[in-house]
Amino acid sequence: MLRDHDIQKLAGQLHAVDRENQQHHENLSNLLGNFNSLLESYNLLKSDYEEEKEAREKYKKMARGQERNPFVLVLVDGDGYPFQEDLVRSRNEGGITAARRMTDSIKELLHDRLGDQAEQCRVMIRIYANLLGLSKALARAGLVGHEARSLAVFASSFTRSQDLADFIDAGDKKEGADHKIREMFRLFSDINQCKHIFFAGCHDVGYLSFLMPYRGMADRITLLKGPSFHPEFRTLGLPISEISSVFMSSPLGSSPEPITSKSAVPKSAVCWFFQKGICKYGNDCARQHITPQQHEISKPQDNKSDAHSTVREMKHYAKILRSPSIKDGGPLVHVNRNGDRIDTVISQPTNEEWNAYARRAKQHKLCNQYHLGGECSNLNCQFDHSHVDDSLIEVMRYIMRQNVCPNGSDCRLSKCYHGHMCQKPGCKGGKPCRFSQYAHTLDPQISDDLTPIDQDEYDSNSSHITIG
């Protein structure tokens, strides 16, 4: 039999085992409780993460959507910005020409503000005017007929000519156009896809208080100068530009400058292409076919010094600029005596060609590198590589000639389709022209034809010479 001492010892051991068992049970219960809490916290965090991830994906899609179709807005108060007389008199054709000129001018201004991004932006034009009142004012000036809303033909052709151009009758209420312009401005100023707003309402100081919240926003807003520009708009700290090829330079009804000589030929009536020997209309051309010497004689004499006296005059274009020469099966690069690259002249597309190009580009934007450069090395290119008519190729070529080649007049690339010199009639440089002052003073007389260099050769010799 066990002694009392042994029995007490065993009882103590049993109690110890029981306490350890209870402690183990408590520890296990605590561990399981903590594990359950951890699982609940994990599930909550996972749910929050999934919601955040979904929200982020939605934001990315929305951001991509906002960058997909960028555009700029042109808002015009037509009551204070009358179109040039020749455009208004031409009625139907004048409206088409006005829309095209305005679109082209805005695109030129865009390059100074948005750089390369300007190529992707479409131009939306909204002109609001009291058509009845404006027609009466133009009729009194002898520019349109006296029938009611005689400007309607011009306005409708303006609207039809471009997909995003609208000339809208705001009614004959006193502030009909003002209200429309303000609301359109507020709406589009908060839209990320609208990259810039050109505001043409600086004849009316009533817009000043409305524009005050946008002071200094030069990256978003540009003021367009009109015939009755109010100087107080300069206090807004916004850039000011002018579209002189579209709007009148003086208020409607002001006295025109007297004509000093009937024999003097208006500058706008001279056929620039005839002086280069490439006018395709011949005797049917609507402009004057006169030689550069006759043009110089017909100009009024001006004894004032010209700061741009070194800029080439029209007489330099008397000789035909040759098409790219062919030697050993490839085109050559024309250069003048100073080694500057000289571009051949490309005629401005007709209205029909512009419209055909716009329709095609609206379906799918064309790839410049493929159609003009002959090849596209971008395997992920999203632009159109399908067949294009020759007439559309010429429109593309004309557009790209307005873009300055990054290599300048030193370019020798065989497939370069950018411009190396300014070819605009009478242009002396400065805004909105994108070409440098030197590109306006090049001697266009070709003295040599050089063998072009391929892109690979350029890349191997210079890392900064490229074709875009």
PDB file of C-alpha atoms in Angstrom, residues 151-386:
ATOM      1  CA  LEU A 151     -27.089  86.627 -93.915  1.00  0.00           C
ATOM      2  CA  ALA A 152     -28.749  83.213 -93.511  1.00  0.00           C
ATOM      3  CA  VAL A 153     -27.135  81.822 -96.690  1.00  0.00           C
ATOM      4  CA  PHE A 154     -23.680  82.698 -95.384  1.00  0.00           C
ATOM      5  CA  ALA A 155     -24.481  81.291 -91.938  1.00  0.00           C
ATOM      6  CA  SER A 156     -25.879  78.006 -93.247  1.00  0.00           C
ATOM      7  CA  SER A 157     -22.912  77.391 -95.569  1.00  0.00           C
ATOM      8  CA  PHE A 158     -20.564  78.140 -92.658  1.00  0.00           C
ATOM      9  CA  THR A 159     -22.346  75.489 -90.592  1.00  0.00           C
ATOM     10  CA  ARG A 160     -22.394  72.891 -93.384  1.00  0.00           C
ATOM     11  CA  SER A 161     -18.743  73.252 -94.346  1.00  0.00           C
ATOM     12  CA  GLN A 162     -17.196  71.864 -91.137  1.00  0.00           C
ATOM     13  CA  ASP A 163     -18.454  69.105 -88.853  1.00  0.00           C
ATOM     14  CA  LEU A 164     -17.869  71.088 -85.655  1.00  0.00           C
ATOM     15  CA  ALA A 165     -18.558  74.610 -86.949  1.00  0.00           C
ATOM     16  CA  ASP A 166     -21.922  76.244 -86.209  1.00  0.00           C
ATOM     17  CA  PHE A 167     -23.271  79.723 -86.940  1.00  0.00           C
ATOM     18  CA  ILE A 168     -26.306  79.934 -84.642  1.00  0.00           C
ATOM     19  CA  ASP A 169     -29.137  82.466 -84.642  1.00  0.00           C
ATOM     20  CA  ALA A 170     -29.524  83.481 -80.981  1.00  0.00           C
ATOM     21  CA  GLY A 171     -32.757  85.390 -81.635  1.00  0.00           C
ATOM     22  CA  ASP A 172     -33.501  89.093 -81.566  1.00  0.00           C
ATOM     23  CA  LYS A 173     -33.572  89.507 -77.787  1.00  0.00           C
ATOM     24  CA  LYS A 174     -31.102  92.021 -76.408  1.00  0.00           C
ATOM     25  CA  GLU A 175     -28.762  89.555 -74.671  1.00  0.00           C
ATOM     26  CA  GLY A 176     -29.626  86.341 -76.480  1.00  0.00           C
ATOM     27  CA  ALA A 177     -26.085  85.730 -77.750  1.00  0.00           C
ATOM     28  CA  ASP A 178     -24.517  86.856 -74.452  1.00  0.00           C
ATOM     29  CA  HIS A 179     -26.472  84.290 -72.441  1.00  0.00           C
ATOM     30  CA  LYS A 180     -25.614  81.444 -74.831  1.00  0.00           C
ATOM     31  CA  ILE A 181     -21.910  82.291 -74.848  1.00  0.00           C
ATOM     32  CA  ARG A 182     -21.692  82.523 -71.058  1.00  0.00           C
ATOM     33  CA  GLU A 183     -23.376  79.156 -70.522  1.00  0.00           C
ATOM     34  CA  MET A 184     -21.267  77.434 -73.182  1.00  0.00           C
ATOM     35  CA  PHE A 185     -18.125  78.882 -71.613  1.00  0.00           C
ATOM     36  CA  ARG A 186     -19.082  77.660 -68.130  1.00  0.00           C
ATOM     37  CA  LEU A 187     -19.938  74.199 -69.417  1.00  0.00           C
ATOM     38  CA  PHE A 188     -16.788  73.547 -71.430  1.00  0.00           C
ATOM     39  CA  SER A 189     -14.323  75.229 -69.067  1.00  0.00           C
ATOM     40  CA  ASP A 190     -14.873  72.338 -66.620  1.00  0.00           C
ATOM     41  CA  ILE A 191     -14.524  69.561 -69.206  1.00  0.00           C
ATOM     42  CA  ASN A 192     -11.091  67.958 -69.304  1.00  0.00           C
ATOM     43  CA  GLN A 193     -11.395  67.062 -73.001  1.00  0.00           C
ATOM     44  CA  CYS A 194     -11.667  70.781 -73.834  1.00  0.00           C
ATOM     45  CA  LYS A 195      -7.989  71.732 -73.908  1.00  0.00           C
ATOM     46  CA  HIS A 196      -8.376  75.437 -74.691  1.00  0.00           C
ATOM     47  CA  ILE A 197     -11.050  78.110 -75.204  1.00  0.00           C
ATOM     48  CA  PHE A 198     -10.699  80.975 -77.688  1.00  0.00           C
ATOM     49  CA  PHE A 199     -13.052  83.759 -76.634  1.00  0.00           C
ATOM     50  CA  ALA A 200     -14.209  86.352 -79.189  1.00  0.00           C
ATOM     51  CA  GLY A 201     -16.419  88.753 -77.289  1.00  0.00           C
ATOM     52  CA  CYS A 202     -13.988  91.494 -76.315  1.00  0.00           C
ATOM     53  CA  HIS A 203     -16.128  94.279 -77.809  1.00  0.00           C
ATOM     54  CA  ASP A 204     -18.588  94.080 -74.908  1.00  0.00           C
ATOM     55  CA  VAL A 205     -17.385  95.048 -71.411  1.00  0.00           C
ATOM     56  CA  GLY A 206     -20.357  93.115 -70.040  1.00  0.00           C
ATOM     57  CA  TYR A 207     -18.232  89.970 -70.378  1.00  0.00           C
ATOM     58  CA  LEU A 208     -15.507  91.385 -68.085  1.00  0.00           C
ATOM     59  CA  SER A 209     -17.176  90.518 -64.782  1.00  0.00           C
ATOM     60  CA  PHE A 210     -18.000  87.076 -66.130  1.00  0.00           C
ATOM     61  CA  LEU A 211     -14.351  86.417 -67.062  1.00  0.00           C
ATOM     62  CA  MET A 212     -12.858  87.734 -63.792  1.00  0.00           C
ATOM     63  CA  PRO A 213     -12.764  84.267 -62.112  1.00  0.00           C
ATOM     64  CA  TYR A 214     -10.595  83.056 -65.026  1.00  0.00           C
ATOM     65  CA  ARG A 215      -7.930  85.778 -64.716  1.00  0.00           C
ATOM     66  CA  GLY A 216      -4.410  84.612 -65.512  1.00  0.00           C
ATOM     67  CA  MET A 217      -5.485  81.214 -66.890  1.00  0.00           C
ATOM     68  CA  ALA A 218      -3.277  81.627 -69.952  1.00  0.00           C
ATOM     69  CA  ASP A 219      -2.944  77.882 -70.411  1.00  0.00           C
ATOM     70  CA  ARG A 220      -6.710  77.500 -70.819  1.00  0.00           C
ATOM     71  CA  ILE A 221      -8.082  80.719 -72.363  1.00  0.00           C
ATOM     72  CA  THR A 222      -7.087  83.045 -75.205  1.00  0.00           C
ATOM     73  CA  LEU A 223      -8.872  86.271 -76.132  1.00  0.00           C
ATOM     74  CA  LEU A 224      -9.463  86.972 -79.827  1.00  0.00           C
ATOM     75  CA  LYS A 225      -9.146  90.551 -80.953  1.00  0.00           C
ATOM     76  CA  GLY A 226     -11.984  92.071 -82.972  1.00  0.00           C
ATOM     77  CA  PRO A 227     -12.654  95.364 -84.752  1.00  0.00           C
ATOM     78  CA  SER A 228     -13.887  96.999 -81.502  1.00  0.00           C
ATOM     79  CA  PHE A 229     -11.544  95.478 -78.922  1.00  0.00           C
ATOM     80  CA  HIS A 230     -12.043  97.057 -75.485  1.00  0.00           C
ATOM     81  CA  PRO A 231      -8.718  97.783 -73.713  1.00  0.00           C
ATOM     82  CA  GLU A 232     -10.072  96.750 -70.284  1.00  0.00           C
ATOM     83  CA  PHE A 233      -9.860  93.104 -71.359  1.00  0.00           C
ATOM     84  CA  ARG A 234      -6.060  93.392 -71.111  1.00  0.00           C
ATOM     85  CA  THR A 235      -6.416  93.529 -67.319  1.00  0.00           C
ATOM     86  CA  LEU A 236      -7.454  89.864 -67.308  1.00  0.00           C
ATOM     87  CA  GLY A 237      -3.875  88.735 -67.885  1.00  0.00           C
ATOM     88  CA  LEU A 238      -4.900  86.433 -70.742  1.00  0.00           C
ATOM     89  CA  PRO A 239      -3.069  86.063 -74.076  1.00  0.00           C
ATOM     90  CA  ILE A 240      -4.575  88.053 -76.947  1.00  0.00           C
ATOM     91  CA  SER A 241      -4.497  86.867 -80.571  1.00  0.00           C
ATOM     92  CA  GLU A 242      -6.064  87.992 -83.813  1.00  0.00           C
ATOM     93  CA  ILE A 243      -7.563  86.228 -86.841  1.00  0.00           C
ATOM     94  CA  SER A 244      -7.143  88.963 -89.427  1.00  0.00           C
ATOM     95  CA  SER A 245      -7.983  86.664 -92.339  1.00  0.00           C
ATOM     96  CA  VAL A 246     -11.570  86.177 -91.110  1.00  0.00           C
ATOM     97  CA  PHE A 247     -12.901  89.178 -89.182  1.00  0.00           C
ATOM     98  CA  MET A 248     -13.053  92.835 -90.155  1.00  0.00           C
ATOM     99  CA  SER A 249     -10.191  94.990 -88.903  1.00  0.00           C
ATOM    100  CA  SER A 250     -12.397  98.070 -88.408  1.00  0.00           C
ATOM    101  CA  PRO A 251     -15.959  98.415 -87.060  1.00  0.00           C
ATOM    102  CA  LEU A 252     -18.844  97.833 -89.444  1.00  0.00           C
ATOM    103  CA  GLY A 253     -19.786 101.029 -91.265  1.00  0.00           C
ATOM    104  CA  SER A 254     -16.432 102.798 -90.818  1.00  0.00           C
ATOM    105  CA  SER A 255     -15.044 104.596 -93.859  1.00  0.00           C
ATOM    106  CA  PRO A 256     -12.712 102.485 -95.987  1.00  0.00           C
ATOM    107  CA  GLU A 257      -9.321 103.810 -97.050  1.00  0.00           C
ATOM    108  CA  PRO A 258      -9.449 105.667-100.387  1.00  0.00           C
ATOM    109  CA  ILE A 259      -8.056 103.899-103.426  1.00  0.00           C
ATOM    110  CA  THR A 260      -5.169 105.951-104.811  1.00  0.00           C
ATOM    111  CA  SER A 261      -4.989 104.351-108.222  1.00  0.00           C
ATOM    112  CA  LYS A 262      -7.356 102.248-110.278  1.00  0.00           C
ATOM    113  CA  SER A 263      -4.401 100.492-111.865  1.00  0.00           C
ATOM    114  CA  ALA A 264      -3.130  99.273-108.525  1.00  0.00           C
ATOM    115  CA  VAL A 265      -3.876  95.576-108.139  1.00  0.00           C
ATOM    116  CA  PRO A 266      -5.052  94.501-104.649  1.00  0.00           C
ATOM    117  CA  LYS A 267      -2.569  92.234-102.967  1.00  0.00           C
ATOM    118  CA  SER A 268      -5.206  89.573-102.380  1.00  0.00           C
ATOM    119  CA  ALA A 269      -6.062  89.530-106.108  1.00  0.00           C
ATOM    120  CA  VAL A 270      -2.580  88.490-107.259  1.00  0.00           C
ATOM    121  CA  CYS A 271      -2.167  84.792-108.086  1.00  0.00           C
ATOM    122  CA  TRP A 272       0.838  83.657-106.097  1.00  0.00           C
ATOM    123  CA  PHE A 273       1.036  80.323-107.911  1.00  0.00           C
ATOM    124  CA  PHE A 274       1.194  82.055-111.316  1.00  0.00           C
ATOM    125  CA  GLN A 275       4.367  83.821-110.184  1.00  0.00           C
ATOM    126  CA  LYS A 276       5.844  80.407-109.453  1.00  0.00           C
ATOM    127  CA  GLY A 277       4.644  79.110-112.818  1.00  0.00           C
ATOM    128  CA  ILE A 278       2.360  76.432-111.384  1.00  0.00           C
ATOM    129  CA  CYS A 279      -1.194  77.875-111.527  1.00  0.00           C
ATOM    130  CA  LYS A 280      -3.417  74.962-112.559  1.00  0.00           C
ATOM    131  CA  TYR A 281      -6.449  77.096-113.451  1.00  0.00           C
ATOM    132  CA  GLY A 282      -4.857  78.951-116.369  1.00  0.00           C
ATOM    133  CA  ASN A 283      -7.043  81.653-117.891  1.00  0.00           C
ATOM    134  CA  ASP A 284      -9.971  80.549-115.717  1.00  0.00           C
ATOM    135  CA  CYS A 285      -8.174  81.598-112.509  1.00  0.00           C
ATOM    136  CA  ALA A 286     -10.133  84.161-110.480  1.00  0.00           C
ATOM    137  CA  ARG A 287      -6.951  85.996-109.426  1.00  0.00           C
ATOM    138  CA  GLN A 288      -4.696  88.331-111.389  1.00  0.00           C
ATOM    139  CA  HIS A 289      -1.987  86.754-113.538  1.00  0.00           C
ATOM    140  CA  ILE A 290       0.747  89.385-113.455  1.00  0.00           C
ATOM    141  CA  THR A 291       4.518  89.076-113.354  1.00  0.00           C
ATOM    142  CA  PRO A 292       6.450  89.900-110.189  1.00  0.00           C
ATOM    143  CA  GLN A 293       7.796  93.040-111.887  1.00  0.00           C
ATOM    144  CA  GLN A 294       4.251  94.256-112.594  1.00  0.00           C
ATOM    145  CA  HIS A 295       3.327  93.450-109.024  1.00  0.00           C
ATOM    146  CA  GLU A 296       6.188  95.574-107.688  1.00  0.00           C
ATOM    147  CA  ILE A 297       5.176  98.520-109.927  1.00  0.00           C
ATOM    148  CA  SER A 298       1.542  98.326-108.808  1.00  0.00           C
ATOM    149  CA  LYS A 299       2.475  98.532-105.116  1.00  0.00           C
ATOM    150  CA  PRO A 300       2.180 101.985-103.478  1.00  0.00           C
ATOM    151  CA  GLN A 301       5.572 103.426-102.559  1.00  0.00           C
ATOM    152  CA  ASP A 302       6.430 103.560 -98.882  1.00  0.00           C
ATOM    153  CA  ASN A 303       9.532 105.386 -97.723  1.00  0.00           C
ATOM    154  CA  LYS A 304       9.318 104.075 -94.180  1.00  0.00           C
ATOM    155  CA  SER A 305      12.015 101.649 -93.137  1.00  0.00           C
ATOM    156  CA  ASP A 306      10.947  98.034 -92.802  1.00  0.00           C
ATOM    157  CA  ALA A 307      12.328  96.020 -89.912  1.00  0.00           C
ATOM    158  CA  HIS A 308      11.916  92.891 -92.036  1.00  0.00           C
ATOM    159  CA  SER A 309      13.636  94.232 -95.130  1.00  0.00           C
ATOM    160  CA  THR A 310      15.648  91.033 -95.401  1.00  0.00           C
ATOM    161  CA  VAL A 311      12.502  88.941 -95.811  1.00  0.00           C
ATOM    162  CA  ARG A 312      12.188  87.604 -99.334  1.00  0.00           C
ATOM    163  CA  GLU A 313       9.698  89.372-101.588  1.00  0.00           C
ATOM    164  CA  MET A 314       7.414  87.796-104.151  1.00  0.00           C
ATOM    165  CA  LYS A 315       9.909  88.445-106.981  1.00  0.00           C
ATOM    166  CA  HIS A 316      12.120  85.672-105.638  1.00  0.00           C
ATOM    167  CA  TYR A 317       9.471  83.185-106.707  1.00  0.00           C
ATOM    168  CA  ALA A 318       9.480  84.207-110.363  1.00  0.00           C
ATOM    169  CA  LYS A 319      11.275  81.005-111.300  1.00  0.00           C
ATOM    170  CA  ILE A 320       9.515  77.669-111.032  1.00  0.00           C
ATOM    171  CA  LEU A 321      10.525  75.586-108.054  1.00  0.00           C
ATOM    172  CA  ARG A 322      11.281  72.231-109.559  1.00  0.00           C
ATOM    173  CA  SER A 323       9.755  68.969-108.445  1.00  0.00           C
ATOM    174  CA  PRO A 324      12.127  66.534-106.716  1.00  0.00           C
ATOM    175  CA  SER A 325      14.746  65.464-109.250  1.00  0.00           C
ATOM    176  CA  ILE A 326      15.274  61.818-110.013  1.00  0.00           C
ATOM    177  CA  LYS A 327      18.773  60.434-110.131  1.00  0.00           C
ATOM    178  CA  ASP A 328      19.642  56.764-110.014  1.00  0.00           C
ATOM    179  CA  GLY A 329      16.030  55.987-109.261  1.00  0.00           C
ATOM    180  CA  GLY A 330      15.593  58.224-106.192  1.00  0.00           C
ATOM    181  CA  PRO A 331      14.489  61.801-105.459  1.00  0.00           C
ATOM    182  CA  LEU A 332      17.135  64.440-104.725  1.00  0.00           C
ATOM    183  CA  VAL A 333      17.166  67.214-102.137  1.00  0.00           C
ATOM    184  CA  HIS A 334      17.102  70.768-103.542  1.00  0.00           C
ATOM    185  CA  VAL A 335      19.453  73.260-101.867  1.00  0.00           C
ATOM    186  CA  ASN A 336      20.333  76.900-102.506  1.00  0.00           C
ATOM    187  CA  ARG A 337      23.817  78.381-102.680  1.00  0.00           C
ATOM    188  CA  ASN A 338      24.018  78.448 -98.866  1.00  0.00           C
ATOM    189  CA  GLY A 339      23.155  74.771 -98.544  1.00  0.00           C
ATOM    190  CA  ASP A 340      19.654  75.417 -97.208  1.00  0.00           C
ATOM    191  CA  ARG A 341      17.025  72.867 -98.169  1.00  0.00           C
ATOM    192  CA  ILE A 342      14.385  74.312-100.517  1.00  0.00           C
ATOM    193  CA  ASP A 343      10.880  72.848-100.605  1.00  0.00           C
ATOM    194  CA  THR A 344       8.772  72.491-103.725  1.00  0.00           C
ATOM    195  CA  VAL A 345       5.501  74.396-103.686  1.00  0.00           C
ATOM    196  CA  ILE A 346       2.289  72.528-102.824  1.00  0.00           C
ATOM    197  CA  SER A 347      -0.980  74.119-103.933  1.00  0.00           C
ATOM    198  CA  GLN A 348      -3.637  74.800-101.313  1.00  0.00           C
ATOM    199  CA  PRO A 349      -6.366  72.107-101.484  1.00  0.00           C
ATOM    200  CA  THR A 350      -9.794  72.966-102.853  1.00  0.00           C
ATOM    201  CA  ASN A 351     -12.930  72.955-100.706  1.00  0.00           C
ATOM    202  CA  GLU A 352     -13.903  69.561-102.140  1.00  0.00           C
ATOM    203  CA  GLU A 353     -10.487  68.101-101.266  1.00  0.00           C
ATOM    204  CA  TRP A 354     -10.649  69.538 -97.735  1.00  0.00           C
ATOM    205  CA  ASN A 355     -14.101  68.050 -97.203  1.00  0.00           C
ATOM    206  CA  ALA A 356     -13.043  64.649 -98.576  1.00  0.00           C
ATOM    207  CA  TYR A 357     -10.030  64.610 -96.265  1.00  0.00           C
ATOM    208  CA  ALA A 358     -12.141  65.627 -93.256  1.00  0.00           C
ATOM    209  CA  ARG A 359     -14.618  62.821 -93.925  1.00  0.00           C
ATOM    210  CA  ARG A 360     -11.843  60.239 -94.220  1.00  0.00           C
ATOM    211  CA  ALA A 361      -9.979  61.478 -91.121  1.00  0.00           C
ATOM    212  CA  LYS A 362     -13.215  61.417 -89.124  1.00  0.00           C
ATOM    213  CA  GLN A 363     -13.576  57.688 -89.837  1.00  0.00           C
ATOM    214  CA  HIS A 364      -9.951  56.878 -88.934  1.00  0.00           C
ATOM    215  CA  LYS A 365      -7.024  59.280 -88.733  1.00  0.00           C
ATOM    216  CA  LEU A 366      -4.430  58.604 -91.423  1.00  0.00           C
ATOM    217  CA  CYS A 367      -0.835  57.655 -90.615  1.00  0.00           C
ATOM    218  CA  ASN A 368       1.555  60.365 -91.835  1.00  0.00           C
ATOM    219  CA  GLN A 369       4.648  58.177 -91.628  1.00  0.00           C
ATOM    220  CA  TYR A 370       3.079  55.439 -93.729  1.00  0.00           C
ATOM    221  CA  HIS A 371       1.371  57.514 -96.427  1.00  0.00           C
ATOM    222  CA  LEU A 372       3.921  60.339 -96.703  1.00  0.00           C
ATOM    223  CA  GLY A 373       7.109  58.699 -95.471  1.00  0.00           C
ATOM    224  CA  GLY A 374       6.494  55.404 -97.257  1.00  0.00           C
ATOM    225  CA  GLU A 375       6.726  53.175 -94.191  1.00  0.00           C
ATOM    226  CA  CYS A 376       5.713  52.958 -90.545  1.00  0.00           C
ATOM    227  CA  SER A 377       7.970  51.134 -88.104  1.00  0.00           C
ATOM    228  CA  ASN A 378       5.535  51.362 -85.187  1.00  0.00           C
ATOM    229  CA  LEU A 379       4.090  47.883 -84.718  1.00  0.00           C
ATOM    230  CA  ASN A 380       1.457  49.320 -82.367  1.00  0.00           C
ATOM    231  CA  CYS A 381       0.433  52.176 -84.655  1.00  0.00           C
ATOM    232  CA  GLN A 382      -3.274  52.969 -84.275  1.00  0.00           C
ATOM    233  CA  PHE A 383      -3.579  55.127 -87.384  1.00  0.00           C
ATOM    234  CA  ASP A 384      -4.963  54.162 -90.800  1.00  0.00           C
ATOM    235  CA  HIS A 385      -2.598  52.412 -93.246  1.00  0.00           C
ATOM    236  CA  SER A 386      -5.207  51.505 -95.869  1.00  0.00           C
TER     237      SER A 386
END
